[in-house]
Short mmCIF file of C-alpha atoms in Angstrom, two decimals:
data_model
loop_
_atom_site.label_atom_id
_atom_site.label_comp_id
_atom_site.label_asym_id
_atom_site.label_seq_id
_atom_site.Cartn_x
_atom_site.Cartn_y
_atom_site.Cartn_z
CA ASP A 7 -0.22 0.07 0.10
CA VAL A 8 1.28 3.30 -0.77
CA LYS A 9 2.48 5.62 2.08
CA VAL A 10 2.85 9.30 1.90
CA THR A 11 3.84 10.79 5.06
CA GLN A 12 3.99 14.31 6.11
CA SER A 13 6.09 15.41 8.92
CA SER A 14 3.84 17.38 11.16
CA ARG A 15 -0.07 17.11 11.63
CA TYR A 16 -0.29 20.56 13.34
CA LEU A 17 1.98 23.28 13.43
CA VAL A 18 1.90 26.76 14.65
CA LYS A 19 4.13 29.31 13.22
CA ARG A 20 4.87 33.10 13.73
CA THR A 21 4.67 35.86 10.83
CA GLY A 22 8.01 36.57 9.21
CA GLU A 23 9.36 32.81 10.21
CA LYS A 24 10.78 30.41 7.31
CA VAL A 25 8.48 27.52 7.52
CA PHE A 26 9.53 23.91 6.10
CA LEU A 27 6.82 21.25 5.22
CA GLU A 28 8.07 17.71 4.58
CA CYS A 29 6.59 15.09 2.84
CA VAL A 30 8.34 11.29 2.00
CA GLN A 31 6.71 8.81 0.01
CA ASP A 32 7.47 5.14 -0.37
CA MET A 33 6.49 3.97 -3.93
CA ASP A 34 9.23 5.28 -5.85
CA HIS A 35 6.74 7.74 -7.64
CA GLU A 36 8.21 10.11 -9.99
CA ASN A 37 5.44 12.92 -9.41
CA MET A 38 4.97 14.88 -6.15
CA PHE A 39 2.57 17.82 -5.49
CA TRP A 40 1.79 20.12 -2.92
CA TYR A 41 -1.70 21.36 -2.38
CA ARG A 42 -3.57 23.94 -0.06
CA GLN A 43 -7.11 23.19 1.04
CA ASP A 44 -9.16 25.90 2.08
CA PRO A 45 -13.12 25.60 2.89
CA GLY A 46 -15.07 26.44 -0.49
CA LEU A 47 -12.22 26.29 -2.47
CA GLY A 48 -10.99 22.66 -3.03
CA LEU A 49 -7.63 21.60 -3.37
CA ARG A 50 -5.38 24.15 -5.16
CA LEU A 51 -2.26 23.28 -6.70
CA ILE A 52 0.86 24.82 -5.30
CA TYR A 53 3.97 23.42 -6.94
CA PHE A 54 4.64 19.99 -8.13
CA SER A 55 7.78 18.04 -9.19
CA TYR A 56 8.02 15.24 -11.92
CA ASP A 57 11.54 14.35 -11.06
CA VAL A 58 14.37 15.09 -8.72
CA LYS A 59 15.41 18.81 -8.80
CA MET A 60 12.50 19.30 -11.20
CA LYS A 61 9.82 21.69 -10.26
CA GLU A 62 6.97 23.33 -11.80
CA LYS A 63 4.62 26.27 -10.26
CA GLY A 64 0.94 25.40 -9.79
CA ASP A 65 -1.79 27.70 -9.71
CA ILE A 66 -1.13 29.67 -6.47
CA PRO A 67 2.92 29.64 -6.07
CA GLU A 68 3.44 32.92 -4.75
CA GLY A 69 5.00 32.96 -1.32
CA TYR A 70 5.91 29.46 -1.41
CA SER A 71 8.80 27.55 -3.11
CA VAL A 72 9.93 23.97 -3.11
CA SER A 73 12.83 21.64 -2.74
CA ARG A 74 13.08 18.06 -4.43
CA GLU A 75 16.76 16.60 -3.55
CA LYS A 76 15.66 12.95 -3.22
CA LYS A 77 13.08 11.08 -5.37
CA GLU A 78 11.15 10.12 -2.14
CA ARG A 79 11.04 13.50 -0.47
CA PHE A 80 9.42 16.84 -1.53
CA SER A 81 9.66 19.82 0.57
CA LEU A 82 7.51 22.89 0.55
CA ILE A 83 8.94 26.29 1.99
CA LEU A 84 7.05 29.42 3.05
CA GLU A 85 9.83 32.03 2.85
CA SER A 86 8.47 34.41 4.91
CA ALA A 87 5.16 32.92 6.39
CA SER A 88 2.20 35.22 6.49
CA THR A 89 -1.45 35.03 8.13
CA ASN A 90 -2.95 34.30 5.08
CA GLN A 91 -1.07 31.11 4.79
CA THR A 92 -3.00 29.67 7.59
CA SER A 93 -4.46 26.45 5.75
CA MET A 94 -4.29 22.94 5.61
CA TYR A 95 -1.61 21.81 3.38
CA LEU A 96 -1.88 18.23 1.61
CA CYS A 97 1.16 16.48 -0.09
CA ALA A 98 0.45 13.82 -2.90
CA SER A 99 2.36 11.57 -5.17
CA THR A 100 1.84 9.29 -8.33
CA SER A 101 3.65 7.58 -10.89
CA PHE A 102 0.83 7.25 -13.48
CA GLY A 103 -2.86 7.49 -12.53
CA PRO A 104 -4.47 8.60 -9.35
CA GLN A 105 -2.79 10.70 -6.58
CA HIS A 106 -1.88 9.13 -3.13
CA PHE A 107 -2.40 11.78 -0.55
CA GLY A 108 -0.78 12.24 2.96
CA ASP A 109 -2.73 13.01 5.97
CA GLY A 110 -2.03 16.62 5.59
CA THR A 111 -0.50 19.36 7.85
CA ARG A 112 -2.52 22.05 9.56
CA LEU A 113 -0.70 25.23 9.62
CA SER A 114 -1.52 28.15 11.89
CA ILE A 115 0.54 31.41 11.25
CA LEU A 116 0.11 33.86 14.14
CA GLY B 16 -5.84 25.40 -18.83
CA GLU B 17 -8.39 23.18 -17.56
CA ASN B 18 -11.13 24.61 -15.30
CA VAL B 19 -13.47 22.24 -13.23
CA GLU B 20 -16.88 23.18 -11.57
CA GLN B 21 -18.92 20.87 -9.23
CA HIS B 22 -22.42 21.25 -8.20
CA PRO B 23 -23.94 21.05 -5.41
CA SER B 24 -21.87 22.37 -2.59
CA THR B 25 -23.80 20.59 -0.01
CA LEU B 26 -26.22 17.84 0.04
CA SER B 27 -28.18 16.09 2.58
CA VAL B 28 -29.99 13.10 1.76
CA GLN B 29 -31.81 10.48 3.95
CA GLU B 30 -30.34 7.07 4.48
CA GLY B 31 -31.20 4.79 1.51
CA ASP B 32 -31.61 7.62 -0.78
CA SER B 33 -29.26 8.10 -3.92
CA ALA B 34 -27.13 10.74 -4.08
CA VAL B 35 -25.55 12.40 -7.68
CA ILE B 36 -22.95 15.09 -7.75
CA LYS B 37 -21.92 16.67 -10.80
CA CYS B 38 -18.78 18.09 -12.28
CA THR B 39 -18.30 19.95 -15.51
CA TYR B 40 -14.58 20.35 -17.19
CA SER B 41 -13.53 22.75 -19.90
CA ASP B 42 -10.54 21.03 -21.89
CA SER B 43 -12.21 18.77 -24.34
CA ALA B 44 -8.63 16.79 -24.68
CA SER B 45 -9.09 15.69 -20.78
CA ASN B 46 -8.89 11.93 -20.68
CA TYR B 47 -8.99 10.84 -16.79
CA PHE B 48 -11.51 11.64 -14.06
CA PRO B 49 -11.14 10.64 -10.66
CA TRP B 50 -13.39 10.95 -7.59
CA TYR B 51 -11.94 11.46 -4.15
CA LYS B 52 -13.82 11.11 -0.66
CA GLN B 53 -12.61 12.64 2.22
CA GLU B 54 -13.86 12.13 5.41
CA LEU B 55 -13.78 14.37 8.35
CA GLY B 56 -9.95 15.07 9.50
CA LYS B 57 -8.64 12.45 7.11
CA ARG B 58 -6.89 12.37 3.69
CA PRO B 59 -8.61 12.52 0.35
CA GLN B 60 -9.02 8.87 -1.11
CA LEU B 61 -9.77 7.59 -4.62
CA ILE B 62 -13.11 6.05 -4.66
CA ILE B 63 -13.51 5.65 -8.43
CA ASP B 64 -12.04 6.90 -11.57
CA ILE B 65 -12.84 6.66 -15.31
CA ARG B 66 -11.19 7.39 -18.28
CA SER B 67 -12.26 8.84 -21.61
CA ASN B 68 -12.96 5.85 -23.59
CA VAL B 69 -15.70 4.57 -21.22
CA GLY B 70 -19.09 6.09 -20.52
CA GLU B 71 -19.96 4.59 -17.22
CA LYS B 72 -18.26 2.54 -14.58
CA LYS B 73 -19.63 1.01 -11.41
CA ASP B 74 -18.25 -0.26 -8.22
CA GLN B 75 -20.91 -1.65 -5.83
CA ARG B 76 -23.13 1.34 -4.60
CA ILE B 77 -20.82 3.81 -6.51
CA ALA B 78 -20.95 4.85 -10.18
CA VAL B 79 -19.37 7.50 -12.43
CA THR B 80 -20.77 8.54 -15.67
CA LEU B 81 -18.96 10.63 -18.24
CA ASN B 82 -20.66 12.49 -21.15
CA LYS B 83 -17.75 13.74 -23.28
CA THR B 84 -20.00 15.85 -25.88
CA ALA B 85 -21.30 17.80 -23.06
CA LYS B 86 -18.00 17.75 -20.92
CA HIS B 87 -19.57 16.52 -17.74
CA PHE B 88 -18.94 13.72 -15.35
CA SER B 89 -21.05 12.54 -12.25
CA LEU B 90 -20.89 10.56 -9.20
CA HIS B 91 -23.80 8.48 -8.12
CA ILE B 92 -24.30 7.06 -4.85
CA THR B 93 -26.87 4.39 -4.50
CA GLU B 94 -28.79 3.04 -1.05
CA THR B 95 -26.80 5.91 0.67
CA GLN B 96 -25.48 4.93 4.24
CA PRO B 97 -24.23 7.35 7.06
CA GLU B 98 -20.82 6.40 6.51
CA ASP B 99 -21.33 7.79 3.13
CA SER B 100 -20.99 11.40 4.69
CA ALA B 101 -18.06 13.14 3.59
CA VAL B 102 -16.62 15.71 1.05
CA TYR B 103 -16.41 14.10 -2.52
CA PHE B 104 -14.03 16.00 -4.98
CA CYS B 105 -13.87 15.50 -8.68
CA ALA B 106 -10.81 16.13 -10.76
CA ALA B 107 -9.71 16.41 -14.22
CA PRO B 108 -6.25 16.76 -15.86
CA GLY B 109 -5.19 19.43 -18.38
CA ALA B 110 -4.32 17.80 -21.76
CA ASP B 111 -0.75 19.23 -21.59
CA THR B 112 -0.12 17.28 -18.33
CA GLY B 113 -1.48 13.69 -18.84
CA PHE B 114 -2.50 12.20 -15.85
CA GLN B 115 0.07 13.99 -13.63
CA LYS B 116 -1.44 17.24 -12.92
CA LEU B 117 -5.16 17.41 -11.61
CA VAL B 118 -7.68 20.41 -11.37
CA PHE B 119 -10.01 19.85 -8.49
CA GLY B 120 -13.30 20.91 -7.91
CA THR B 121 -14.52 22.79 -4.85
CA GLY B 122 -16.05 19.93 -3.02
CA THR B 123 -19.45 18.67 -2.19
CA ARG B 124 -20.04 18.00 1.50
CA LEU B 125 -22.66 15.17 1.61
CA LEU B 126 -24.61 14.42 4.74
CA VAL B 127 -26.62 11.14 5.25
CA SER B 128 -29.17 11.42 7.77
CA PRO B 129 -30.25 7.92 9.42
#
């Protein structure tokens, strides 16, 4: 069974901090994704990666960056956290076909 | 790029009734349409998907239909049960990304009352 693990379920940070969200998958998937989930807005793609060191912007990349140094790990970075980045963040991975999601990180920026 | 609209945003039914959720998409070249179920506090999980060369697919009480001409696809749940209560998301890919990148609908909150 595919396992996508996000490093934290809940995280509280302060405005202006640099925040790292980590995601690891164990199925050797080429493609990994970071989404943001807000009520009434569904899942919006922030960034995705189709190979090590490769990345592409999604629909809402502003204020975020990503890193993929190893195939199994995809990190989301909030360069300078702001209160409007308070949200649920979901990581997903796939090789071909359906995406498999992690449990999510609920991030609060105070 | 692809645009996906999902309706209704909330749906309340009595146990045993049927529920239908509809999504429309904009990119006529889209070829893969998954449906995800997200229970409260849990991750989205794939419940059924359909490819563009098929008009309907069933899995027990769940079915998905696809109308390529009208560019819409629907999730049908029959004999609903309280454990079907969740948020359901549809999705579609853009033709330029194959199956890899998905655009999601805004979700439907289904409440099944005993």
